[in-house]
CSV table of C-alpha atoms in Angstrom, one decimal:
chain,number,residue,atom,x,y,z
A,1,MET,CA,6.5,-3.3,35.1
A,2,LYS,CA,10.1,-2.3,35.1
A,3,PHE,CA,12.7,-2.0,32.4
A,4,LEU,CA,16.0,-0.2,31.5
A,5,CYS,CA,16.7,1.0,28.0
A,6,SER,CA,18.7,3.7,26.2
A,7,GLN,CA,17.2,7.2,25.7
A,8,SER,CA,17.8,7.0,21.9
A,9,ASP,CA,16.0,3.7,21.5
A,10,LEU,CA,12.9,4.9,23.4
A,11,ASN,CA,12.9,8.3,21.7
A,12,SER,CA,13.2,7.0,18.1
A,13,ASN,CA,10.6,4.3,18.6
A,14,LEU,CA,8.2,6.6,20.4
A,15,SER,CA,8.6,9.2,17.6
A,16,LEU,CA,7.6,6.5,15.0
A,17,VAL,CA,4.4,5.3,16.7
A,18,SER,CA,3.3,8.7,17.9
A,19,ARG,CA,2.3,9.5,14.3
A,20,ALA,CA,-0.6,7.1,14.6
A,21,VAL,CA,-2.0,8.8,17.8
A,22,ALA,CA,-5.4,10.4,17.2
A,23,SER,CA,-5.2,14.2,17.0
A,24,ARG,CA,-8.8,14.6,18.2
A,25,PRO,CA,-9.4,11.3,20.1
A,26,THR,CA,-13.0,10.1,20.4
A,27,HIS,CA,-11.9,8.3,23.7
A,28,PRO,CA,-9.1,9.4,26.1
A,29,ILE,CA,-7.2,6.1,25.7
A,30,LEU,CA,-6.7,6.9,22.0
A,31,ALA,CA,-4.4,9.8,23.0
A,32,ASN,CA,-2.1,7.2,24.6
A,33,VAL,CA,0.7,4.9,23.6
A,34,LEU,CA,0.6,1.3,24.8
A,35,VAL,CA,3.9,0.2,26.4
A,36,VAL,CA,4.4,-3.6,26.9
A,37,ALA,CA,7.5,-5.0,28.6
A,38,ASP,CA,8.4,-8.7,28.0
A,39,SER,CA,11.1,-10.2,30.3
A,40,GLN,CA,11.4,-13.4,28.3
A,41,LYS,CA,12.3,-11.7,25.0
A,42,ASN,CA,13.9,-8.7,26.8
A,43,ARG,CA,12.0,-6.4,24.5
A,44,VAL,CA,9.6,-3.4,24.9
A,45,SER,CA,6.9,-2.8,22.4
A,46,LEU,CA,5.1,0.5,21.7
A,47,THR,CA,1.7,0.7,20.0
A,48,ALA,CA,-0.5,3.7,18.9
A,49,PHE,CA,-3.8,3.3,17.1
A,50,ASP,CA,-6.4,5.9,16.0
A,51,LEU,CA,-9.0,3.2,15.0
A,52,SER,CA,-7.9,3.6,11.3
A,53,LEU,CA,-4.1,3.6,11.3
A,54,GLY,CA,-2.1,1.6,13.8
A,55,LEU,CA,1.7,1.5,14.3
A,56,GLU,CA,3.6,-1.0,16.4
A,57,THR,CA,7.3,-1.3,17.0
A,58,SER,CA,9.7,-2.9,19.5
A,59,PHE,CA,13.2,-2.6,20.8
A,60,SER,CA,15.7,-4.3,23.0
A,61,ALA,CA,15.6,-3.5,26.7
A,62,ASP,CA,16.7,-5.0,30.1
A,63,VAL,CA,13.2,-6.0,31.4
A,64,SER,CA,13.2,-7.0,35.1
A,65,GLU,CA,9.4,-7.0,35.5
A,66,ASP,CA,6.7,-7.8,32.8
A,67,GLY,CA,3.8,-5.6,32.4
A,68,LYS,CA,1.8,-3.2,30.2
A,69,ILE,CA,0.5,0.3,30.6
A,70,THR,CA,-0.7,3.3,28.5
A,71,LEU,CA,0.8,6.8,28.8
A,72,ARG,CA,-0.1,10.1,27.2
A,73,ALA,CA,1.8,9.9,23.9
A,74,LYS,CA,2.4,13.7,23.5
A,75,LEU,CA,3.6,14.1,27.1
A,76,LEU,CA,5.8,11.1,27.1
A,77,ASN,CA,7.3,12.2,23.7
A,78,GLU,CA,8.1,15.7,25.1
A,79,ILE,CA,9.7,14.3,28.2
A,80,VAL,CA,11.8,11.5,26.6
A,81,SER,CA,13.0,13.8,23.7
A,82,ARG,CA,14.4,16.2,26.2
A,83,LEU,CA,16.2,13.7,28.5
A,84,PRO,CA,20.0,13.4,28.1
A,85,GLU,CA,21.5,10.5,26.2
A,86,GLY,CA,22.2,7.5,28.3
A,87,GLU,CA,20.1,4.9,30.2
A,88,ILE,CA,16.5,5.4,31.3
A,89,THR,CA,14.6,3.3,33.8
A,90,LEU,CA,10.8,3.2,33.5
A,91,MET,CA,8.7,1.5,36.2
A,92,ALA,CA,5.0,1.3,37.0
A,93,GLU,CA,3.4,0.4,40.3
A,94,GLU,CA,-0.3,-0.2,41.0
A,95,GLU,CA,-2.1,2.6,42.9
A,96,GLU,CA,-3.3,1.5,46.4
A,97,ASP,CA,-6.7,3.1,45.8
A,98,ASP,CA,-8.8,0.2,44.2
A,99,ASP,CA,-11.4,2.6,42.9
A,100,ASP,CA,-8.9,4.2,40.6
A,101,ASP,CA,-7.6,2.2,37.7
A,102,SER,CA,-4.8,4.7,36.9
A,103,GLN,CA,-1.2,4.2,37.9
A,104,ILE,CA,1.9,6.3,38.4
A,105,VAL,CA,4.8,5.6,36.1
A,106,VAL,CA,8.3,6.8,37.2
A,107,LEU,CA,11.0,7.7,34.6
A,108,LYS,CA,14.5,7.9,35.9
A,109,SER,CA,17.5,9.3,34.0
A,110,ALA,CA,20.9,10.6,35.0
A,111,SER,CA,19.4,14.1,35.3
A,112,GLY,CA,16.5,13.2,37.6
A,113,GLN,CA,13.1,11.6,37.5
A,114,PHE,CA,9.5,12.3,36.4
A,115,GLN,CA,6.3,10.9,37.7
A,116,VAL,CA,3.5,10.5,35.1
A,117,ARG,CA,-0.1,9.3,35.6
A,118,ALA,CA,-0.9,6.4,33.3
A,119,MET,CA,-4.1,4.6,32.3
A,120,ASN,CA,-4.9,0.9,32.4
A,121,ALA,CA,-3.8,-1.0,29.3
A,122,GLU,CA,-7.0,-3.1,29.3
A,123,GLU,CA,-8.9,-0.2,27.7
A,124,PHE,CA,-6.5,0.1,24.8
A,125,PRO,CA,-8.1,-1.3,21.5
A,126,PRO,CA,-6.2,-4.2,20.0
A,127,LEU,CA,-4.6,-3.7,16.5
A,128,PRO,CA,-6.6,-5.5,13.8
A,129,THR,CA,-5.0,-8.6,12.4
A,130,VAL,CA,-5.4,-10.3,9.0
A,131,GLU,CA,-6.2,-13.9,9.4
A,132,GLU,CA,-7.3,-15.0,5.9
A,133,GLY,CA,-5.2,-12.8,3.6
A,134,GLU,CA,-2.3,-14.3,1.7
A,135,LEU,CA,1.1,-13.2,2.9
A,136,VAL,CA,3.2,-11.6,0.1
A,137,GLN,CA,6.9,-10.7,0.4
A,138,LEU,CA,7.8,-7.6,-1.6
A,139,PRO,CA,11.2,-6.1,-2.3
A,140,ILE,CA,11.4,-2.7,-0.5
A,141,VAL,CA,12.7,-1.0,-3.7
A,142,MET,CA,9.4,-1.7,-5.4
A,143,LEU,CA,7.5,0.1,-2.7
A,144,THR,CA,9.9,3.1,-2.5
A,145,ASP,CA,9.8,3.6,-6.3
A,146,GLY,CA,6.1,3.3,-6.5
A,147,LEU,CA,5.4,5.6,-3.6
A,148,LYS,CA,7.9,8.2,-4.7
A,149,GLY,CA,6.2,8.4,-8.1
A,150,ALA,CA,2.6,8.3,-7.1
A,151,LEU,CA,1.9,9.3,-3.5
A,152,PHE,CA,2.2,13.1,-4.2
A,153,ALA,CA,-0.8,13.0,-6.6
A,154,ALA,CA,-3.3,11.7,-4.2
A,155,SER,CA,-6.1,14.0,-3.2
A,156,SER,CA,-6.2,15.7,0.2
A,157,ASP,CA,-10.0,16.4,-0.1
A,158,GLU,CA,-11.7,14.1,2.4
A,159,THR,CA,-15.0,14.4,0.5
A,160,LYS,CA,-13.4,12.5,-2.4
A,161,GLN,CA,-12.5,9.7,0.0
A,162,ILE,CA,-11.4,7.0,-2.6
A,163,LEU,CA,-9.1,9.6,-4.2
A,164,THR,CA,-7.3,10.2,-0.8
A,165,GLY,CA,-5.6,6.8,-1.4
A,166,VAL,CA,-3.1,5.2,-3.7
A,167,HIS,CA,-4.5,2.3,-5.8
A,168,LEU,CA,-2.2,-0.8,-6.1
A,169,THR,CA,-2.9,-3.4,-8.8
A,170,GLY,CA,-0.8,-6.5,-9.5
A,171,THR,CA,0.1,-8.6,-12.6
A,172,PRO,CA,2.2,-11.8,-12.6
A,173,ASP,CA,5.4,-9.8,-12.7
A,174,SER,CA,4.7,-6.2,-11.7
A,175,LEU,CA,2.9,-3.9,-9.2
A,176,GLU,CA,1.2,-0.7,-10.4
A,177,PHE,CA,0.7,2.4,-8.3
A,178,ALA,CA,-1.9,5.0,-9.3
A,179,ALA,CA,-3.0,8.3,-7.6
A,180,THR,CA,-5.2,11.1,-8.8
A,181,ASP,CA,-6.9,14.2,-7.3
A,182,GLY,CA,-9.0,14.9,-10.4
A,183,HIS,CA,-6.6,17.5,-11.8
A,184,ARG,CA,-3.6,15.2,-12.3
A,185,LEU,CA,-2.8,11.5,-12.4
A,186,SER,CA,0.4,9.6,-11.7
A,187,VAL,CA,0.9,5.9,-12.7
A,188,VAL,CA,4.1,4.0,-11.8
A,189,GLU,CA,4.8,0.4,-12.8
A,190,THR,CA,7.4,-1.4,-10.8
A,191,THR,CA,8.6,-4.8,-12.0
A,192,LEU,CA,9.1,-7.9,-9.8
A,193,SER,CA,12.0,-9.3,-11.8
A,194,PRO,CA,14.8,-10.4,-9.5
A,195,GLU,CA,18.3,-9.1,-10.2
A,196,THR,CA,21.8,-10.3,-9.6
A,197,ASP,CA,23.6,-8.9,-6.5
A,198,ASP,CA,26.9,-7.0,-6.4
A,199,GLU,CA,28.9,-10.2,-6.8
A,200,GLY,CA,26.9,-11.2,-9.8
A,201,ASN,CA,25.2,-14.2,-8.1
A,202,GLU,CA,22.6,-15.9,-10.2
A,203,GLN,CA,19.0,-15.0,-10.0
A,204,GLY,CA,18.2,-18.5,-8.6
A,205,GLU,CA,19.6,-17.3,-5.3
A,206,SER,CA,17.0,-14.6,-5.0
A,207,PRO,CA,13.8,-15.3,-3.1
A,208,GLU,CA,10.9,-16.4,-5.2
A,209,MET,CA,9.0,-13.5,-6.6
A,210,PRO,CA,5.2,-13.5,-5.7
A,211,ASN,CA,2.5,-13.6,-8.4
A,212,LEU,CA,0.3,-10.6,-7.8
A,213,GLU,CA,-2.2,-11.3,-10.6
A,214,GLY,CA,-5.6,-10.1,-9.5
A,215,PHE,CA,-4.3,-8.1,-6.6
A,216,ALA,CA,-6.0,-4.8,-6.1
A,217,VAL,CA,-6.3,-2.5,-3.1
A,218,THR,CA,-6.7,1.3,-2.4
A,219,ILE,CA,-4.6,2.3,0.7
A,220,PRO,CA,-5.0,5.7,2.4
A,221,ALA,CA,-2.1,8.1,1.4
A,222,ARG,CA,-1.6,9.1,5.0
A,223,ALA,CA,-0.7,5.5,6.0
A,224,LEU,CA,1.6,5.2,3.0
A,225,ARG,CA,3.5,8.3,4.0
A,226,GLU,CA,4.2,6.7,7.3
A,227,LEU,CA,5.3,3.5,5.5
A,228,GLU,CA,7.6,5.6,3.3
A,229,ARG,CA,9.2,7.0,6.5
A,230,MET,CA,9.7,3.5,7.8
A,231,LEU,CA,11.2,2.3,4.6
A,232,GLY,CA,13.6,5.3,4.5
A,233,SER,CA,16.1,3.7,7.0
A,234,ARG,CA,16.1,0.3,5.4
A,235,SER,CA,18.3,-1.3,2.7
A,236,GLU,CA,16.6,-1.5,-0.8
A,237,SER,CA,17.5,-5.2,-0.8
A,238,ASP,CA,15.3,-5.9,2.2
A,239,THR,CA,11.8,-7.3,1.8
A,240,ILE,CA,8.5,-6.3,3.5
A,241,ALA,CA,5.6,-8.6,4.2
A,242,LEU,CA,2.1,-7.4,3.0
A,243,GLN,CA,-1.2,-9.0,4.0
A,244,VAL,CA,-4.7,-7.8,2.8
A,245,ASP,CA,-8.2,-9.0,3.7
A,246,GLU,CA,-11.7,-7.6,3.2
A,247,ALA,CA,-11.1,-4.7,5.5
A,248,GLN,CA,-7.4,-4.3,6.5
A,249,VAL,CA,-3.9,-3.9,5.1
A,250,VAL,CA,-1.0,-4.9,7.2
A,251,PHE,CA,2.7,-4.2,6.4
A,252,GLN,CA,5.3,-6.0,8.5
A,253,LEU,CA,8.9,-4.8,8.4
A,254,GLY,CA,11.2,-6.5,10.9
A,255,TYR,CA,9.9,-5.5,14.4
A,256,GLN,CA,7.7,-2.7,12.9
A,257,ARG,CA,4.1,-3.2,11.9
A,258,LEU,CA,1.7,-0.8,10.2
A,259,THR,CA,-2.0,-1.7,10.0
A,260,VAL,CA,-4.6,0.4,8.2
A,261,ARG,CA,-8.2,0.1,7.1
A,262,LYS,CA,-8.3,0.1,3.3
A,263,LEU,CA,-10.5,2.5,1.4
A,264,ASP,CA,-13.9,1.2,0.3
A,265,GLY,CA,-15.4,1.8,-3.2
A,266,ALA,CA,-14.3,1.4,-6.8
A,267,TYR,CA,-11.2,3.3,-7.9
A,268,PRO,CA,-11.8,5.3,-11.1
A,269,ASN,CA,-10.8,3.6,-14.4
A,270,TYR,CA,-7.8,5.9,-14.8
A,271,GLN,CA,-6.4,4.1,-17.9
A,272,MET,CA,-9.4,5.5,-19.8
A,273,LEU,CA,-8.1,9.0,-19.1
A,274,ILE,CA,-4.7,8.5,-20.8
A,275,PRO,CA,-4.6,9.4,-24.5
A,276,GLN,CA,-3.2,6.8,-26.8
A,277,GLN,CA,-2.2,9.1,-29.7
A,278,PHE,CA,-0.5,12.5,-29.7
A,279,SER,CA,0.0,15.2,-32.4
A,280,ARG,CA,3.0,16.9,-30.7
A,281,SER,CA,5.8,16.0,-28.5
A,282,ILE,CA,8.6,17.9,-26.7
A,283,CYS,CA,11.8,16.4,-25.3
A,284,LEU,CA,13.9,18.5,-23.0
A,285,GLU,CA,16.1,18.5,-19.9
A,286,ARG,CA,14.1,17.9,-16.7
A,287,LYS,CA,16.2,19.8,-14.2
A,288,ARG,CA,16.5,22.9,-16.5
A,289,LEU,CA,12.7,23.0,-16.9
A,290,LEU,CA,12.1,22.6,-13.2
A,291,SER,CA,14.6,25.3,-12.3
A,292,SER,CA,13.0,27.7,-14.8
A,293,LEU,CA,9.6,26.9,-13.4
A,294,GLU,CA,10.7,27.5,-9.8
A,295,ARG,CA,12.1,31.0,-10.8
A,296,VAL,CA,9.1,32.2,-12.9
A,297,ALA,CA,6.7,30.8,-10.3
A,298,VAL,CA,7.8,33.5,-7.8
A,299,LEU,CA,5.7,35.9,-9.8
A,300,ALA,CA,2.7,33.6,-10.3
A,301,ASP,CA,-0.7,34.8,-9.0
A,302,GLN,CA,-1.5,32.7,-5.9
A,303,LYS,CA,-5.2,32.4,-7.0
A,304,ASN,CA,-4.6,30.7,-10.3
A,305,ASN,CA,-0.9,29.8,-10.1
A,306,LEU,CA,-0.7,29.9,-13.9
A,307,VAL,CA,2.4,29.4,-16.1
A,308,LYS,CA,2.2,29.6,-19.9
A,309,CYS,CA,4.4,27.4,-22.0
A,310,THR,CA,5.1,28.4,-25.6
A,311,PHE,CA,6.9,25.8,-27.8
A,312,SER,CA,8.4,26.4,-31.2
A,313,ASN,CA,9.3,23.8,-33.8
A,314,GLU,CA,11.2,26.3,-35.9
A,315,ASP,CA,13.3,27.7,-33.0
A,316,GLY,CA,13.7,24.4,-31.2
A,317,GLN,CA,12.8,25.9,-27.8
A,318,VAL,CA,10.3,26.2,-25.0
A,319,SER,CA,9.5,29.5,-23.3
A,320,LEU,CA,7.9,29.8,-19.9
A,321,SER,CA,6.1,33.0,-19.0
A,322,VAL,CA,4.1,34.4,-16.0
A,323,ASP,CA,2.2,37.6,-16.1
A,324,THR,CA,0.6,38.9,-12.9
A,325,GLN,CA,-1.2,42.2,-12.9
A,326,ASP,CA,-0.3,43.1,-9.3
A,327,LEU,CA,3.3,41.7,-9.2
A,328,GLY,CA,4.9,41.8,-12.7
A,329,SER,CA,6.0,39.3,-15.3
A,330,ALA,CA,8.8,36.8,-16.0
A,331,LYS,CA,10.0,34.9,-19.0
A,332,GLU,CA,12.6,32.1,-19.5
A,333,SER,CA,13.5,30.0,-22.5
A,334,MET,CA,15.4,26.8,-23.0
A,335,PRO,CA,16.3,24.4,-25.9
A,336,ALA,CA,14.0,21.6,-26.7
A,337,GLU,CA,13.3,19.0,-29.4
A,338,VAL,CA,9.8,19.8,-30.6
A,339,THR,CA,7.9,17.5,-32.9
A,340,GLY,CA,4.6,18.6,-34.5
A,341,ASN,CA,3.2,22.1,-34.8
A,342,SER,CA,4.3,25.0,-32.6
A,343,GLY,CA,1.8,26.3,-30.0
A,344,GLU,CA,1.1,27.3,-26.5
A,345,ILE,CA,-0.5,25.8,-23.4
A,346,ALA,CA,-0.9,26.8,-19.8
A,347,PHE,CA,-0.6,24.8,-16.5
A,348,ASN,CA,-1.1,25.2,-12.8
A,349,VAL,CA,2.6,25.6,-12.0
A,350,LYS,CA,2.4,23.5,-8.8
A,351,TYR,CA,1.0,20.5,-10.6
A,352,LEU,CA,3.7,20.7,-13.3
A,353,MET,CA,6.5,21.1,-10.7
A,354,ASP,CA,5.3,18.2,-8.5
A,355,GLY,CA,5.4,15.9,-11.6
A,356,LEU,CA,8.8,17.0,-12.6
A,357,LYS,CA,10.2,16.3,-9.1
A,358,ALA,CA,8.9,12.8,-9.2
A,359,LEU,CA,10.1,11.9,-12.7
A,360,ALA,CA,13.7,11.8,-11.6
A,361,THR,CA,15.5,11.2,-14.9
A,362,LYS,CA,17.8,13.6,-16.9
A,363,ASP,CA,15.5,14.0,-19.8
A,364,ILE,CA,11.7,13.9,-20.2
A,365,LYS,CA,9.1,13.7,-22.9
A,366,ILE,CA,6.0,15.8,-22.9
A,367,GLN,CA,3.2,14.6,-25.2
A,368,LEU,CA,0.1,16.6,-26.1
A,369,ASN,CA,-2.8,17.2,-28.5
A,370,GLU,CA,-4.9,20.3,-29.3
A,371,GLY,CA,-6.9,22.4,-26.8
A,372,ASN,CA,-7.6,21.3,-23.3
A,373,GLN,CA,-6.9,17.6,-23.7
A,374,PRO,CA,-4.7,15.8,-21.1
A,375,VAL,CA,-0.9,16.3,-21.3
A,376,ILE,CA,1.4,13.4,-20.6
A,377,LEU,CA,4.9,13.5,-19.1
A,378,ASN,CA,7.2,10.5,-19.2
A,379,PRO,CA,10.8,10.0,-18.1
A,380,LEU,CA,13.2,9.0,-20.9
A,381,GLY,CA,14.7,5.9,-19.4
A,382,GLY,CA,14.6,4.7,-15.8
A,383,LEU,CA,11.3,4.1,-14.0
A,384,GLN,CA,8.1,3.3,-16.0
A,385,MET,CA,6.0,6.3,-15.0
A,386,THR,CA,3.2,8.3,-16.7
A,387,TYR,CA,2.2,11.7,-15.3
A,388,LEU,CA,-1.0,13.2,-16.7
A,389,VAL,CA,-1.8,16.8,-16.0
A,390,MET,CA,-4.8,18.8,-17.2
A,391,PRO,CA,-3.9,22.1,-18.9
A,392,VAL,CA,-5.6,25.4,-17.9
A,393,GLN,CA,-7.6,27.2,-20.6
A,394,ILE,CA,-5.9,30.4,-21.8
A,395,VAL,CA,-8.3,33.4,-21.8
A,396,LYS,CA,-7.4,35.6,-24.8
């Protein structure tokens, strides 16, 4: 195998796939990245796979000899990232010792060369494919909006495995994203309606929108965070191909492919958790509330991370207060439109701030009932999002 490529191409593509390399590999080959050179297409592909999440990408290169090899991902990443900008030549030659299936790979750059021991590519497990699943083309903006509004609420507790994912459900004209960790829930609905472009072209020129009725899948949050990174450099007008079967989910974005094993089990019926009626509501400016929370949270006790919210109908304001025995206290107030009786409620400050960062509109509406019932935050305008957070009981 032999090819010539730019340092920046190899470095950026290697950085992308390395995120799927197993941190504690069950087999030595899983610590490696698969490198395949194709002289017909003049492309080099890189693949990493930890048996759950797989990432594959390819880039243009001057390939003079076909071949495939696997290299230690961490070592290769550290070498390539430190090489000077410019051209790199990578070549692999078979070892003369037939009893040893390893090879030596030579990396040459303007500053010198490295020799790295590689492993045979035959041992590298193939990425799973979806043969039966229907291929759906989705606008990138749907996924970026949905992930931004829901991904942060997924659980990090591996014992609650189904909650470590984001649940996607489809209707004929929308895709709903839901994530919960048991303390808070975020639900985002993104619509499939095509829009006119900047020149005002008719909707008929847009690609046909898929019918997602009956579509339902729970995808690990870890994989979706990688997908979010992949989408970050793309235009919102681009589309991404999605395929799902009984076991796998595959996203294809140009020359990049992400494959992941979907989470088994029934996702909780989260719609049952959302109250349909409220006795009080508070409308206020999101950024002002978030800034005040960030300031008073400096004094919050790390153990309970508690902030108390007092809202007054008569004064038309909301006050935030934190009182920590060992550190001190803080209080801030801001104007608000309060409907219903005055009162007070307490939250885990982190959960409240996470939701406010994701809502991303100028003004928000907070709806609540008595006692320790769920509290709902909605944006006023913009994205259709519901953020539910459980209050914390105030000990008198």
